[in-house]
Amino acid sequence: VAEQQSYMFVDELEKATFACGGYLNRQLGDNLQVIILNTIIWSMSLTPKPQSKMDQEDPFGQFQWLRSQLESARIENNKVYVTGHIPPMLQSFTGSLGNPLYDIEKASRLWDLMVEYQDVIAGIFVAHVHSNELRHIPSFSGDAAPMFVGTSISPCYTTNPAFRIVKYSEETHAVEDMATFSVDLEKDVDTEKPFSRIVPSLTEFLGMESLTNKERL
């Protein structure tokens, strides 16, 4: 896959890292990185299951790699956006509500890492469940970022397509607000601008002062 998509990588190191396990770390600008995790290898849906003890404990060495990236970011005074497809949480989708999305041990290990490096992490962005959610993280401090769960452009699973535009601080890289653009498939499909249903401010819509972990709905 890495060879087929080689044009997507900024250098050979990034390409080699991705080829190793489907994850990477990219510098976005001064003091800001984005870490893209391969979440399927921690998922309850992973098949076939790892056979060796090493692969069972740390598939593709991703936990060890993630710790090294977060530690380097801390030393270099960088902030990090952690992203991945599947969120480390219980399922919120109707029909499988409450089912764990991650292997329990893997979810616990990931959260332990993110709690340890919460001073480095400026945002956690995940998806998969086809709904817009803002998840409070009890083990994070009040000024840390919550977990942002994003919906999809795909209209499957009876959801209306939507996307978000994120506003963040250029100084701290903290997420300050989000605008959501969506389409009602029953009413908007014949319009010239289908994504016309706009929530310009998530904080205003939810009545929150800031998108931080201290805010609870």
mmCIF file of C-alpha atoms in Angstrom, residues 52-158:
data_model
loop_
_atom_site.group_PDB
_atom_site.id
_atom_site.type_symbol
_atom_site.label_atom_id
_atom_site.label_comp_id
_atom_site.label_asym_id
_atom_site.label_seq_id
_atom_site.Cartn_x
_atom_site.Cartn_y
_atom_site.Cartn_z
ATOM 1 C CA SER A 52 2.373 -14.137 18.489
ATOM 2 C CA LYS A 53 2.706 -12.712 22.001
ATOM 3 C CA MET A 54 4.500 -9.639 20.646
ATOM 4 C CA ASP A 55 1.731 -8.888 18.144
ATOM 5 C CA GLN A 56 -0.931 -9.452 20.779
ATOM 6 C CA GLU A 57 0.683 -7.033 23.239
ATOM 7 C CA ASP A 58 1.684 -4.304 20.774
ATOM 8 C CA PRO A 59 0.547 -4.886 17.172
ATOM 9 C CA PHE A 60 3.087 -3.399 14.716
ATOM 10 C CA GLY A 61 4.838 -1.752 17.688
ATOM 11 C CA GLN A 62 2.377 1.131 17.565
ATOM 12 C CA PHE A 63 2.230 1.755 21.324
ATOM 13 C CA GLN A 64 6.014 1.935 21.569
ATOM 14 C CA TRP A 65 6.131 4.220 18.531
ATOM 15 C CA LEU A 66 3.360 6.475 19.871
ATOM 16 C CA ARG A 67 5.120 6.916 23.202
ATOM 17 C CA SER A 68 8.354 7.876 21.443
ATOM 18 C CA GLN A 69 6.534 10.431 19.257
ATOM 19 C CA LEU A 70 4.740 12.039 22.194
ATOM 20 C CA GLU A 71 7.922 12.136 24.259
ATOM 21 C CA SER A 72 9.817 13.785 21.387
ATOM 22 C CA ALA A 73 7.005 16.311 20.973
ATOM 23 C CA ARG A 74 7.210 17.167 24.669
ATOM 24 C CA ILE A 75 10.987 17.634 24.526
ATOM 25 C CA GLU A 76 10.713 19.818 21.401
ATOM 26 C CA ASN A 77 7.822 21.837 22.888
ATOM 27 C CA ASN A 78 5.442 20.724 20.132
ATOM 28 C CA LYS A 79 1.705 20.202 20.326
ATOM 29 C CA VAL A 80 0.056 17.179 18.738
ATOM 30 C CA TYR A 81 -3.306 16.391 17.202
ATOM 31 C CA VAL A 82 -3.983 12.673 17.644
ATOM 32 C CA THR A 83 -6.251 11.261 14.936
ATOM 33 C CA GLY A 84 -7.634 7.884 13.987
ATOM 34 C CA HIS A 85 -10.707 6.306 12.490
ATOM 35 C CA ILE A 86 -12.101 4.229 15.362
ATOM 36 C CA PRO A 87 -12.519 5.964 18.746
ATOM 37 C CA PRO A 88 -11.484 4.311 22.024
ATOM 38 C CA MET A 89 -14.984 4.335 23.501
ATOM 39 C CA LEU A 90 -18.231 2.419 23.757
ATOM 40 C CA GLN A 91 -20.404 2.289 20.668
ATOM 41 C CA SER A 92 -22.982 5.093 20.471
ATOM 42 C CA PHE A 93 -24.711 3.840 17.322
ATOM 43 C CA THR A 94 -28.246 2.444 17.667
ATOM 44 C CA GLY A 95 -28.294 -1.329 17.394
ATOM 45 C CA SER A 96 -24.963 -1.932 19.078
ATOM 46 C CA LEU A 97 -25.195 0.743 21.778
ATOM 47 C CA GLY A 98 -22.686 0.262 24.576
ATOM 48 C CA ASN A 99 -20.505 -2.306 22.836
ATOM 49 C CA PRO A 100 -16.750 -1.641 23.159
ATOM 50 C CA LEU A 101 -15.095 -0.552 19.916
ATOM 51 C CA TYR A 102 -11.588 -1.409 21.143
ATOM 52 C CA ASP A 103 -10.067 -4.442 22.732
ATOM 53 C CA ILE A 104 -10.399 -3.459 26.408
ATOM 54 C CA GLU A 105 -6.703 -3.856 27.209
ATOM 55 C CA LYS A 106 -5.712 -1.797 24.158
ATOM 56 C CA ALA A 107 -8.170 0.979 25.005
ATOM 57 C CA SER A 108 -6.873 1.149 28.574
ATOM 58 C CA ARG A 109 -3.283 1.268 27.397
ATOM 59 C CA LEU A 110 -4.017 4.020 24.878
ATOM 60 C CA TRP A 111 -5.836 6.156 27.425
ATOM 61 C CA ASP A 112 -3.003 5.703 29.927
ATOM 62 C CA LEU A 113 -0.606 7.056 27.306
ATOM 63 C CA MET A 114 -2.799 10.009 26.388
ATOM 64 C CA VAL A 115 -3.372 10.918 30.031
ATOM 65 C CA GLU A 116 0.387 10.825 30.608
ATOM 66 C CA TYR A 117 0.972 13.158 27.647
ATOM 67 C CA GLN A 118 -2.151 15.308 27.881
ATOM 68 C CA ASP A 119 0.058 18.407 28.147
ATOM 69 C CA VAL A 120 1.272 17.634 24.616
ATOM 70 C CA ILE A 121 -2.050 16.655 23.031
ATOM 71 C CA ALA A 122 -3.981 19.646 21.672
ATOM 72 C CA GLY A 123 -6.873 17.610 20.259
ATOM 73 C CA ILE A 124 -8.150 14.072 19.680
ATOM 74 C CA PHE A 125 -10.082 13.594 16.431
ATOM 75 C CA VAL A 126 -11.874 10.332 15.622
ATOM 76 C CA ALA A 127 -14.874 9.136 13.619
ATOM 77 C CA HIS A 128 -16.420 5.757 12.697
ATOM 78 C CA VAL A 129 -19.812 6.049 14.443
ATOM 79 C CA HIS A 130 -21.363 8.465 11.902
ATOM 80 C CA SER A 131 -22.368 11.047 14.501
ATOM 81 C CA ASN A 132 -21.047 14.358 15.788
ATOM 82 C CA GLU A 133 -20.066 13.937 19.425
ATOM 83 C CA LEU A 134 -18.023 15.745 22.040
ATOM 84 C CA ARG A 135 -16.666 13.327 24.634
ATOM 85 C CA HIS A 136 -15.643 14.494 28.106
ATOM 86 C CA ILE A 137 -12.532 12.661 29.340
ATOM 87 C CA PRO A 138 -12.760 12.196 33.124
ATOM 88 C CA SER A 139 -9.043 11.492 33.574
ATOM 89 C CA PHE A 140 -7.965 14.642 31.685
ATOM 90 C CA SER A 141 -7.446 17.984 33.400
ATOM 91 C CA GLY A 142 -9.972 20.763 32.971
ATOM 92 C CA ASP A 143 -8.028 22.764 30.401
ATOM 93 C CA ALA A 144 -7.219 19.705 28.240
ATOM 94 C CA ALA A 145 -9.052 18.989 25.020
ATOM 95 C CA PRO A 146 -12.048 16.637 24.954
ATOM 96 C CA MET A 147 -12.374 13.959 22.277
ATOM 97 C CA PHE A 148 -13.988 15.177 19.062
ATOM 98 C CA VAL A 149 -16.001 12.504 17.238
ATOM 99 C CA GLY A 150 -16.880 13.474 13.687
ATOM 100 C CA THR A 151 -19.686 12.279 11.464
ATOM 101 C CA SER A 152 -19.280 11.271 7.801
ATOM 102 C CA ILE A 153 -19.803 12.529 4.288
ATOM 103 C CA SER A 154 -21.178 9.093 3.424
ATOM 104 C CA PRO A 155 -24.975 8.868 3.841
ATOM 105 C CA CYS A 156 -24.979 5.208 4.875
ATOM 106 C CA TYR A 157 -26.456 4.092 8.217
ATOM 107 C CA THR A 158 -29.340 6.582 7.748
#
